[in-house]
Amino acid sequence: MSENNIQSVLHENRLFPPSEEFKATATLSADKLAELYAHADRDHEDFWATQARTEIDWQTPFTTTLDSSNAPFYRWFPDGKLNVSYNCLDRQLEKNADKKAIIFEGDAGDVEEITYRELHSRVCIFANALKAQNISKGDRVIIYMPMIAEAVIAMQACARIGAIHSVVFGGFSASSLKDRIEDTQAKMVITADGGHRGGRIIELKSTTDSALEIGCNSIENVIVFKRTGHDVAMKPDRDVWWHNAILNQSAECEPEWMNATDPLFLLYTSGSTGKPKGIQHSTGGYLLNAITTMRWVFDIQDSDVFWCTADVGWITGHTYVAYGPLATGATIVIFEGVPTYPDAGRFWDMCQRHAVTIFYTAPTAIRALIKQGDEIPNNYDLSKLRLLGTVGEPINPEAWMWYHTVIGKEKCPIVDTWWQTETGAHMLAPVPGVTVTKPGSCTKALPGIDAAIVDQEGNEITTANEGGYLVIRKPWPSMIQTVWGDDNRYKEAYWPYFDGKYYLAGDSARRDEDGLFWIMGRIDDVLNVSGHRLGTMEIESALVSNPLVAEAAIVGKPHDIKGESVFAFVVLKGDRPKGGIDDELTQTLRTWVGNEIGAIAKPDEIRYADNLPKTRSGKIMRRLLRTIAKGEEITSDTSTLENESILPQLQGKV
Ligand code: WT7
């Protein structure tokens, strides 16, 4: 995404209205959507209260819609009681018991179909197994699993008994796992012997063991699902196989009735400090927006087969795999493997075989598959697809057009959905039967979401195409509740300006002449690599923890497929390698970062210098480093640099 692409984005004016065919069956017509907007404008709280009464089965109905007395700690539906697992499973049994809930496909092509009746009983059995292992309401449980049906079963089982789960992505290292366990003070880890990805085994149990060896005193038990069958060590008194834990457990488990504001889960994400934040989500408000967005943005209908390719380790895999689709009685596809194994046709082959109608993935996956050529998708019958979606990063118009023509055959609307771990659900996104889309724009705020672009003082920017801060001006049900154990950090990270009145998303954005939103990038030190958020500070502290490294600075470098790649400038304690390059050391440091955080955080390139470019006050000049990483000429004023003579070193010239 060079300057050229930014230019072409700026001048993008191709318009894509929904087809008559799509409109004919769409849940929301233009009139209905207009009514929703009007209702929300008229009375924000009444609008959400109405949605909450319609969409959720409450055990005890709420009488208060929103408690703002302790803002920005907003509490939605505070006196209502419900259970998320009940709303996802029990209430489907009347009409949908024999409907497929999950179509699971393993890396090797093994397929298992699970009906709602069966899923309900498997979740109840596992929930009872958790109770038998001494887990109860409010306890934290870490889920460190491959992308298999049991990951969703584990999440639903926690939700059923009111335990707070925190899913850790299977690609994270022992050290990252340990940090999350310790921050949550979890009592249990649910893991597997391993998972299959691209024909290889991902170790999960042995990584869990390493994490537990270096700390994690709060952990009492580990439940291990047997997935690969390869040899793993089991520690008596601590570890129990899943298949043993569920022996003789009943298939009935009365749901724990939770307050709407009780935490449903914690999910860690990177910010601008070295330490990831545990984003805390609620039970009632979170579920509500998971459901409303399934209807408004995904137009979910009874006959749909819905496939969101995200792992449950990310928010997308929570809202649009584990919760939203099940709460709307949908059939979902869950896939253990990778898009390129056994070949680059895997996604399309699966869309054909499972008759997928709605497909939701990340721009990085689309860009990677474009490289493989059109013949591959053209070999498959993609005619069942009716709606496509993207998430995680801006999609470049070229990739959008390919998705639209080669995958969607020009008949599927594309929903480009902007949201965040913190927002819980889609915020800016098209409504597919109504919104006229433009390639690269996430279009408009959904009903009940008051998004705006403001300047430093909080004044709304109304000039077309002028960039500013993206903010949300009114609370919404699925909003972050706090940062686990750190209320101050929550306030400082998300409500620092504008008298604490607006939620600061951390993105810059603009609106075009038609009022459509375009995300321009992060305003903080956060990278977006393949749609995943990485904090520069986090990678820097991982590097500096290596005994050879004195100082490090991380910047993002534009990358064709990943969007951004990780570029590191490193100052060693010892001598600088000749020419600023040392392949062997670079390998060592890459492995080091992989062990400290996880493979996704490994720097793609490392350049060694005697010093980092700093202002006289000691601040690292990241903008300059970004220019250098791109290999561009330095045009900015460098005279404020403390040590101008290191520039050629940073540029790799000497
Ligand atoms: C950040 C949130 C939301 C689930 C996946 C990522 C970027 C997300 C889009 C989009 C442009 C996007 C933003 C945002 N982002 N979706 N459609 N267009 N940018 O969740 O890890 O919490 O990251 O991802 O920068 O702030 P996350």
XYZ file of C-alpha atoms and ligand atoms in Angstrom:
681
model
C 0.000 0.000 0.000
C 2.210 2.674 -1.302
C 1.432 6.347 -1.685
C -0.219 5.381 -4.957
C -2.818 3.294 -3.249
C -3.536 5.960 -0.715
C -4.118 8.235 -3.692
C -6.428 5.797 -5.388
C -8.353 5.328 -2.175
C -8.796 9.054 -2.005
C -10.269 9.152 -5.447
C -12.378 6.049 -5.154
C -15.843 6.845 -6.404
C -17.179 3.625 -7.835
C -20.547 2.942 -6.278
C -22.031 -0.474 -5.633
C -25.726 -0.506 -4.766
C -27.233 -3.803 -3.607
C -28.796 -5.895 -6.371
C -32.574 -6.210 -6.697
C -32.141 -9.905 -6.059
C -30.425 -9.303 -2.726
C -32.884 -6.607 -1.723
C -35.822 -8.918 -2.377
C -34.956 -11.199 0.529
C -32.974 -8.848 2.787
C -34.053 -8.540 6.427
C -33.683 -4.769 6.451
C -35.231 -2.643 3.734
C -34.375 1.022 3.379
C -37.627 1.917 5.158
C -37.031 -0.386 8.102
C -33.485 0.852 8.454
C -34.691 4.453 8.391
C -37.116 3.609 11.195
C -34.305 2.178 13.283
C -32.208 5.314 12.792
C -35.146 7.539 13.586
C -35.955 5.623 16.761
C -32.316 5.783 17.917
C -32.177 9.524 17.162
C -35.393 10.153 19.009
C -34.469 8.182 22.111
C -31.118 6.391 22.260
C -31.913 4.437 25.419
C -35.412 3.477 24.421
C -34.072 2.270 21.101
C -31.618 -0.126 22.769
C -34.156 -1.154 25.398
C -36.560 -2.132 22.628
C -33.862 -4.145 20.869
C -32.903 -5.833 24.129
C -36.484 -6.864 24.867
C -36.979 -8.213 21.365
C -33.695 -10.039 20.899
C -32.830 -11.484 24.305
C -34.666 -13.980 26.493
C -34.386 -12.495 29.965
C -34.826 -14.552 33.091
C -35.502 -11.310 34.957
C -36.405 -8.387 32.701
C -34.476 -5.180 33.263
C -36.252 -2.062 34.474
C -33.290 0.327 34.071
C -31.825 0.616 30.585
C -28.600 2.467 31.252
C -26.830 3.502 34.410
C -24.451 6.383 33.611
C -23.903 7.434 37.215
C -20.316 6.234 37.218
C -19.330 7.241 33.665
C -17.291 6.178 31.758
C -18.160 2.906 33.498
C -21.498 2.633 31.721
C -23.779 -0.179 32.817
C -26.465 -1.436 30.433
C -29.601 -3.246 31.636
C -28.131 -3.381 35.167
C -31.020 -5.114 36.927
C -31.739 -7.649 34.166
C -30.735 -11.305 34.483
C -29.973 -13.709 31.677
C -27.651 -16.438 30.546
C -25.775 -16.236 27.250
C -25.552 -19.987 26.736
C -29.304 -20.266 27.334
C -29.858 -17.619 24.665
C -27.547 -19.419 22.243
C -28.664 -22.998 22.809
C -31.748 -23.709 24.923
C -33.951 -21.310 23.087
C -33.072 -22.924 19.746
C -34.297 -26.347 20.905
C -37.942 -25.652 20.269
C -37.618 -24.975 16.536
C -34.038 -25.776 15.620
C -33.080 -28.857 17.651
C -32.216 -30.879 14.563
C -30.699 -28.011 12.666
C -26.943 -28.066 12.215
C -25.298 -25.665 14.634
C -21.707 -26.434 13.711
C -20.056 -27.883 10.649
C -16.526 -28.535 11.794
C -13.740 -29.294 9.330
C -10.300 -30.348 10.536
C -7.012 -29.483 8.903
C -6.847 -32.938 7.270
C -10.397 -32.658 5.905
C -12.226 -34.626 8.628
C -15.762 -33.265 8.993
C -18.130 -33.394 11.953
C -21.632 -31.961 12.019
C -23.261 -31.044 15.313
C -26.949 -30.240 15.708
C -28.288 -27.724 18.202
C -29.642 -30.582 20.333
C -26.249 -32.239 20.414
C -24.370 -29.013 21.007
C -26.690 -28.205 23.878
C -26.034 -31.525 25.548
C -22.275 -31.407 24.944
C -22.089 -27.925 26.435
C -24.151 -29.035 29.456
C -21.988 -32.105 29.984
C -18.807 -30.067 29.831
C -20.305 -27.367 32.071
C -20.995 -30.069 34.656
C -17.433 -31.325 34.231
C -16.156 -27.805 34.974
C -18.253 -27.676 38.120
C -16.896 -31.058 39.158
C -13.426 -29.560 38.809
C -14.336 -26.855 41.266
C -15.097 -24.060 38.784
C -17.942 -21.757 39.698
C -19.436 -18.376 38.916
C -16.865 -15.584 38.658
C -13.838 -17.884 38.381
C -11.498 -17.185 35.493
C -10.766 -19.970 33.020
C -8.119 -19.770 30.312
C -8.957 -21.456 27.010
C -5.888 -22.275 24.909
C -7.249 -24.489 22.164
C -6.999 -25.223 18.458
C -9.824 -23.946 16.254
C -12.100 -26.931 16.848
C -15.715 -27.293 17.973
C -14.567 -28.023 21.530
C -13.165 -24.494 21.799
C -16.683 -23.142 21.312
C -18.094 -25.824 23.624
C -15.631 -24.729 26.315
C -16.599 -21.052 25.901
C -20.311 -21.833 25.994
C -19.848 -24.070 29.038
C -18.092 -21.267 30.913
C -20.886 -18.886 29.955
C -23.427 -21.417 31.180
C -22.013 -21.589 34.701
C -20.948 -17.939 34.887
C -17.208 -18.601 34.771
C -15.272 -15.833 32.989
C -13.288 -17.209 30.090
C -10.214 -15.700 28.576
C -9.264 -17.296 25.289
C -5.580 -17.128 24.414
C -4.772 -17.533 20.718
C -2.968 -20.849 20.097
C -0.123 -19.006 18.354
C 0.898 -17.162 21.515
C 3.994 -18.326 23.368
C 4.311 -19.822 26.846
C 5.413 -16.465 28.145
C 2.354 -14.637 26.729
C 0.119 -17.391 28.081
C 1.707 -17.036 31.507
C 1.188 -13.247 31.525
C -2.510 -13.705 30.783
C -2.949 -16.442 33.364
C -1.297 -14.321 36.011
C -3.212 -11.170 35.155
C -6.553 -12.995 35.321
C -5.551 -15.190 38.311
C -7.274 -18.039 36.500
C -7.958 -21.334 38.276
C -7.957 -23.510 35.196
C -6.527 -23.890 31.722
C -8.526 -25.759 29.097
C -6.217 -26.858 26.321
C -5.549 -29.753 23.927
C -2.582 -32.013 23.337
C -2.144 -30.004 20.149
C -3.840 -28.835 17.005
C -3.315 -29.415 13.286
C -2.385 -26.524 11.014
C -1.201 -26.906 7.464
C -0.238 -30.541 8.016
C 1.828 -29.798 11.091
C 1.143 -30.168 14.777
C 0.854 -27.058 16.921
C 1.976 -27.891 20.444
C -0.459 -26.671 23.036
C -0.100 -28.939 26.057
C 3.678 -28.704 26.197
C 3.475 -24.911 25.821
C 0.939 -24.831 28.644
C 3.341 -26.888 30.757
C 6.147 -24.409 30.061
C 3.904 -21.520 31.090
C 2.906 -23.265 34.301
C 6.536 -24.034 35.075
C 7.507 -20.370 35.126
C 4.649 -19.166 37.338
C 0.855 -19.256 37.322
C 0.326 -20.341 40.915
C -3.392 -19.663 40.669
C -3.916 -22.656 38.357
C -5.422 -25.692 40.068
C -6.376 -27.872 37.103
C -5.723 -28.331 33.413
C -8.260 -30.036 31.182
C -6.719 -31.502 28.028
C -8.721 -32.362 24.930
C -7.173 -35.176 22.905
C -6.986 -33.839 19.367
C -3.733 -34.992 17.778
C -3.069 -38.082 19.886
C 0.660 -37.385 19.934
C 2.529 -38.021 23.163
C 2.189 -35.382 25.842
C 3.069 -35.467 29.508
C 0.172 -35.448 31.977
C 0.813 -34.285 35.501
C -1.220 -36.343 37.963
C -3.327 -34.285 40.394
C -3.285 -31.336 38.013
C -4.069 -32.534 34.490
C -7.167 -34.389 33.405
C -8.191 -35.536 29.947
C -11.369 -33.934 28.647
C -12.847 -37.381 27.832
C -12.312 -38.453 31.435
C -13.571 -35.198 32.900
C -16.936 -35.619 31.145
C -17.463 -39.273 32.127
C -20.831 -39.744 33.838
C -21.678 -36.046 33.673
C -25.323 -35.223 33.114
C -26.530 -33.653 29.857
C -28.614 -31.254 31.850
C -27.175 -28.196 33.463
C -29.353 -25.405 34.761
C -27.861 -22.135 33.505
C -26.494 -19.719 36.087
C -28.612 -16.572 35.875
C -26.197 -13.686 35.523
C -26.578 -9.969 35.927
C -26.415 -8.275 32.561
C -23.321 -6.431 33.781
C -21.452 -9.508 35.027
C -18.340 -10.149 32.942
C -18.834 -12.742 30.199
C -15.188 -12.833 29.166
C -11.814 -11.127 29.150
C -9.798 -10.852 25.979
C -6.295 -9.441 25.891
C -5.249 -6.961 23.249
C -2.256 -4.735 22.635
C -2.148 -1.062 23.340
C 0.516 1.588 23.521
C 2.293 0.217 26.588
C 4.355 -2.946 26.910
C 1.579 -4.799 28.697
C -1.532 -6.148 26.932
C -4.880 -5.100 28.378
C -7.588 -7.513 29.495
C -10.668 -6.118 27.792
C -13.680 -6.945 29.947
C -17.019 -7.544 28.261
C -20.464 -7.728 29.797
C -23.111 -10.415 29.508
C -26.269 -8.600 28.394
C -25.027 -5.650 26.372
C -22.406 -7.736 24.607
C -24.920 -10.387 23.614
C -27.341 -7.755 22.353
C -24.961 -6.219 19.823
C -23.665 -9.635 18.789
C -27.262 -10.408 17.804
C -28.286 -7.081 16.264
C -25.212 -7.009 14.023
C -25.843 -10.603 12.911
C -29.202 -9.349 11.649
C -28.343 -5.897 10.359
C -24.911 -6.487 8.854
C -24.924 -10.207 8.074
C -28.628 -10.350 7.228
C -28.625 -13.766 8.894
C -31.524 -15.971 7.835
C -32.671 -19.456 8.674
C -31.236 -21.100 5.566
C -27.800 -19.510 5.786
C -24.501 -21.298 6.272
C -22.298 -18.738 7.943
C -18.528 -18.946 7.869
C -16.376 -16.477 9.756
C -12.784 -17.637 9.302
C -11.439 -15.944 12.448
C -9.898 -17.943 15.284
C -11.676 -17.858 18.653
C -8.454 -16.336 19.994
C -9.586 -12.956 18.597
C -12.705 -10.898 19.238
C -14.045 -11.757 15.784
C -14.048 -15.422 16.763
C -15.962 -14.571 19.930
C -18.695 -12.411 18.479
C -19.084 -14.035 15.065
C -18.224 -17.665 15.804
C -18.953 -18.534 19.420
C -21.857 -16.208 20.274
C -23.624 -14.086 17.629
C -24.439 -16.800 15.095
C -25.588 -19.335 17.693
C -27.735 -16.730 19.426
C -29.511 -16.243 16.095
C -29.855 -19.980 15.443
C -27.469 -20.036 12.502
C -25.381 -22.862 11.063
C -21.693 -22.047 11.314
C -18.545 -23.469 9.768
C -15.498 -23.906 11.996
C -12.161 -24.643 10.354
C -9.026 -25.825 12.103
C -6.508 -25.250 9.304
C -5.058 -22.579 7.050
C -6.282 -21.163 3.702
C -3.317 -22.549 1.751
C -3.376 -26.199 2.818
C -3.437 -28.611 1.094
C -3.571 -25.882 -1.558
C -4.736 -22.315 -2.074
C -8.220 -23.514 -3.036
C -9.094 -24.652 0.494
C -11.471 -21.794 1.347
C -13.311 -22.056 -1.958
C -13.430 -25.842 -1.805
C -14.992 -25.585 1.639
C -17.447 -22.904 0.507
C -18.557 -25.274 -2.239
C -18.727 -28.455 -0.149
C -20.531 -26.877 2.789
C -22.703 -24.617 0.624
C -21.559 -21.511 2.472
C -23.842 -18.520 1.905
C -22.101 -15.846 4.025
C -18.321 -15.645 4.107
C -16.398 -13.300 6.415
C -12.612 -13.002 6.358
C -9.670 -10.610 6.643
C -8.221 -8.494 3.814
C -4.806 -10.083 4.423
C -6.224 -13.525 3.546
C -7.862 -12.084 0.437
C -4.600 -10.445 -0.689
C -2.670 -13.673 -0.125
C -5.183 -15.631 -2.210
C -5.235 -13.061 -5.022
C -1.568 -13.864 -5.573
C -2.494 -17.477 -6.321
C -4.466 -16.442 -9.394
C -8.120 -16.494 -10.449
C -8.078 -20.027 -11.847
C -8.159 -21.525 -8.387
C -11.438 -19.975 -7.197
C -12.828 -20.318 -10.714
C -12.560 -24.091 -10.334
C -15.149 -24.112 -7.589
C -18.871 -23.586 -7.467
C -19.301 -20.459 -5.380
C -22.878 -19.857 -6.471
C -24.348 -20.363 -2.985
C -22.483 -17.308 -1.666
C -24.809 -14.348 -1.239
C -22.887 -12.032 1.090
C -19.199 -11.343 1.736
C -17.532 -9.525 4.592
C -14.143 -8.205 5.677
C -12.669 -7.132 8.995
C -9.477 -6.175 10.754
C -7.867 -3.551 8.564
C -8.695 -1.306 5.650
C -9.210 -3.265 2.447
C -7.468 -1.774 -0.553
C -9.847 -1.156 -3.467
C -7.963 -3.621 -5.699
C -8.543 -6.455 -3.241
C -12.143 -5.329 -2.761
C -12.751 -5.489 -6.530
C -11.235 -8.975 -6.747
C -13.394 -10.194 -3.862
C -16.410 -8.636 -5.543
C -15.818 -10.043 -9.024
C -13.899 -13.306 -8.638
C -15.478 -14.560 -5.399
C -18.809 -12.722 -5.301
C -19.413 -12.923 -9.085
C -20.612 -9.332 -8.842
C -23.804 -10.360 -7.095
C -22.786 -10.438 -3.411
C -22.725 -7.233 -1.397
C -19.495 -6.747 0.565
C -19.747 -5.601 4.164
C -16.509 -3.927 5.278
C -16.942 -3.937 9.043
C -15.052 -1.545 11.317
C -14.953 -2.429 14.985
C -12.502 -3.364 17.728
C -11.918 -5.802 20.553
C -13.234 -3.014 22.786
C -16.425 -2.320 20.845
C -17.510 -5.968 21.015
C -19.430 -5.839 17.746
C -19.614 -4.007 14.412
C -19.867 -0.232 14.710
C -19.351 1.126 11.191
C -20.578 -1.170 8.455
C -22.920 -1.322 5.494
C -26.411 -2.760 5.816
C -26.173 -5.049 2.797
C -29.671 -4.655 1.356
C -29.584 -0.892 1.634
C -26.151 0.739 1.733
C -24.475 1.774 -1.491
C -20.865 0.726 -0.925
C -17.551 2.113 -2.138
C -14.484 -0.148 -2.268
C -12.338 0.624 0.786
C -14.921 2.396 2.912
C -16.634 0.851 5.958
C -19.474 3.254 5.093
C -21.711 4.345 7.981
C -22.426 3.997 11.676
C -25.068 1.399 12.493
C -28.304 2.452 14.191
C -27.713 3.451 17.816
C -24.003 4.058 17.235
C -23.042 7.718 17.434
C -19.719 7.830 15.599
C -18.051 11.073 14.585
C -14.750 12.515 13.488
C -13.506 15.287 15.707
C -10.510 17.583 16.053
C -8.271 17.928 19.107
C -10.879 20.001 20.925
C -13.633 17.506 20.251
C -15.371 19.616 17.614
C -16.905 17.583 14.855
C -15.099 17.873 11.547
C -17.659 18.487 8.872
C -15.374 19.271 5.964
C -15.355 16.343 3.550
C -12.148 14.290 3.501
C -10.523 16.116 6.388
C -8.998 13.595 8.785
C -9.453 13.544 12.548
C -10.025 11.324 15.565
C -12.686 8.663 15.309
C -14.849 8.817 18.444
C -18.110 7.329 19.682
C -20.169 9.968 21.443
C -22.805 7.874 23.168
C -22.432 4.613 25.092
C -23.549 1.446 23.285
C -24.508 -1.919 24.776
C -21.492 -4.058 23.782
C -18.913 -1.505 24.879
C -15.826 -2.464 26.881
C -16.625 -2.426 30.619
C -13.128 -1.808 31.894
C -9.560 -3.081 31.636
C -9.445 -6.090 33.952
C -8.023 -5.016 37.286
C -7.091 -1.552 36.061
C -9.941 0.959 35.979
C -7.484 3.813 35.560
C -5.987 2.368 32.457
C -9.486 2.040 31.029
C -10.146 5.721 31.641
C -6.775 6.878 30.397
C -6.714 4.769 27.251
C -10.256 5.345 26.028
C -11.571 8.555 27.592
C -8.510 10.803 27.802
C -9.820 13.853 25.927
C -13.004 15.791 25.373
C -13.733 15.934 29.143
C -14.006 12.169 29.173
C -17.239 12.397 27.201
C -16.288 10.576 24.004
C -14.895 7.088 23.542
C -11.583 7.416 21.690
C -11.161 4.550 19.255
C -7.474 5.139 18.565
C -8.003 5.359 14.799
C -7.857 8.367 12.546
C -10.531 8.593 9.903
C -12.267 10.901 7.468
C -15.699 11.146 5.892
C -16.035 11.667 2.188
C -18.430 13.935 0.324
C -21.183 11.314 0.720
C -20.606 11.100 4.465
C -18.974 7.668 4.255
C -16.252 6.785 6.749
C -12.716 5.875 5.667
C -10.294 4.541 8.281
C -6.864 6.120 7.811
C -4.753 4.379 10.469
C -3.905 4.183 14.154
C -3.030 7.301 16.105
C -1.101 5.356 18.738
C 1.943 3.084 18.647
C -0.024 0.108 17.476
C 0.703 -1.903 14.332
C -1.815 -3.844 12.312
C -0.101 -6.953 10.984
C -2.405 -9.273 9.055
C -5.379 -7.747 10.828
C -3.842 -8.373 14.255
C -3.007 -5.669 16.670
C 0.569 -5.523 17.921
C 1.929 -2.919 20.297
C 5.317 -1.521 19.270
C 6.259 -1.207 22.956
C 5.424 -4.835 23.550
C 7.819 -6.011 20.835
C 10.442 -3.483 21.935
C 10.388 -4.764 25.492
C 10.592 -8.338 24.244
C 13.727 -7.417 22.251
C 15.308 -5.464 25.080
C 14.836 -8.413 27.416
C 17.442 -10.242 25.314
C 20.858 -9.881 27.002
C 22.514 -8.773 23.751
C 20.155 -5.869 23.117
C 20.536 -2.401 24.592
C 17.714 -0.569 22.834
C 15.107 -1.232 20.191
C 12.528 0.685 18.180
C 9.753 -0.968 16.210
C 7.926 0.577 13.281
C 5.457 -0.724 10.734
C 6.509 -1.025 7.112
C 3.856 -1.312 4.384
C 3.518 -4.898 3.180
C 1.607 -6.245 0.175
C -0.125 -9.071 1.975
C 0.107 -8.402 5.691
C -0.802 -4.727 5.409
C 2.089 -3.888 7.700
C 5.230 -5.795 8.587
C 7.351 -5.448 11.708
C 10.627 -3.553 11.161
C 13.084 -3.349 14.069
C 15.963 -0.955 14.656
C 18.255 -2.440 17.277
C 21.180 -1.086 19.281
C 23.354 -3.884 20.654
C 25.276 -3.821 23.911
C 28.305 -5.057 21.987
C 29.677 -3.911 18.644
C 27.458 -3.120 15.729
C 27.708 -5.777 13.015
C 29.353 -4.656 9.768
C 26.949 -2.819 7.467
C 24.232 -3.032 10.120
C 23.246 -6.517 9.056
C 23.777 -9.845 10.807
C 21.566 -12.650 9.512
C 22.464 -15.105 12.223
C 21.799 -12.694 15.061
C 18.604 -11.599 13.353
C 17.419 -15.219 13.349
C 18.259 -15.504 17.038
C 16.336 -12.345 17.887
C 13.382 -13.362 15.748
C 13.167 -16.663 17.587
C 13.513 -14.764 20.842
C 10.532 -12.541 20.073
C 8.598 -15.631 18.948
C 9.217 -17.158 22.354
C 8.451 -13.985 24.247
C 5.207 -13.113 22.461
C 4.357 -15.422 19.583
C 5.252 -15.971 15.949
C 3.019 -13.124 14.717
C 5.221 -10.568 16.485
C 8.565 -11.657 14.967
C 10.293 -8.752 13.198
C 10.533 -9.297 9.448
C 13.666 -7.173 9.254
C 16.196 -5.986 11.796
C 18.706 -3.199 11.191
C 21.497 -2.561 13.673
C 22.784 0.896 14.549
C 24.972 2.484 17.208
C 22.110 4.656 18.333
C 18.464 5.456 17.707
C 17.363 8.807 16.296
C 16.196 10.872 19.240
C 15.153 14.413 19.796
C 17.151 16.378 22.309
C 14.499 15.540 24.885
C 15.160 11.855 24.316
C 12.077 10.908 22.310
C 12.589 8.356 19.562
C 11.646 9.868 16.212
C 9.392 7.136 14.933
C 8.137 9.052 11.929
C 11.699 9.298 10.702
C 12.221 5.576 11.309
C 9.085 4.786 9.337
C 10.395 6.769 6.386
C 13.727 4.963 6.631
C 12.068 1.524 6.908
C 10.179 2.244 3.704
C 13.472 3.091 2.023
C 12.239 6.572 1.209
C 14.282 9.736 1.043
C 14.313 11.755 4.245
C 12.675 15.079 3.553
C 11.816 16.138 7.105
C 14.039 18.398 9.148
C 16.604 16.272 11.005
C 18.480 19.133 12.604
C 16.725 18.562 15.945
C 18.291 15.110 16.048
C 20.677 14.532 18.873
C 22.977 12.520 16.663
C 22.488 13.203 12.982
C 25.482 11.128 11.977
C 23.706 7.832 12.648
C 21.310 8.398 9.746
C 23.416 6.528 7.181
C 23.621 3.597 9.615
C 19.875 3.504 10.058
C 19.458 3.643 6.302
C 21.736 0.634 5.923
C 24.201 2.650 3.847
C 27.266 2.016 5.988
C -8.398 -2.160 14.966
C -9.021 -3.064 15.984
C -12.469 -5.971 15.006
C -11.914 -7.287 14.902
C -10.544 -7.415 14.333
C -9.514 -6.449 14.836
C -8.537 -1.897 12.645
C -10.652 -3.213 12.227
C -11.266 -2.440 10.294
C -11.863 -2.087 9.050
C -10.157 -0.497 8.761
C -10.096 -1.765 10.688
C -8.687 -0.553 13.313
C -9.185 -0.910 14.697
N -9.732 -2.271 11.885
N -11.575 -3.322 11.266
N -12.974 -2.694 8.582
N -11.264 -1.106 8.314
N -9.536 -0.799 9.920
O -9.702 -6.148 16.192
O -7.387 -6.284 17.138
O -9.215 -4.996 18.300
O -8.151 -4.149 16.193
O -8.334 -2.846 13.712
O -7.434 0.069 13.388
O -8.931 0.069 15.665
P -8.589 -5.418 17.020
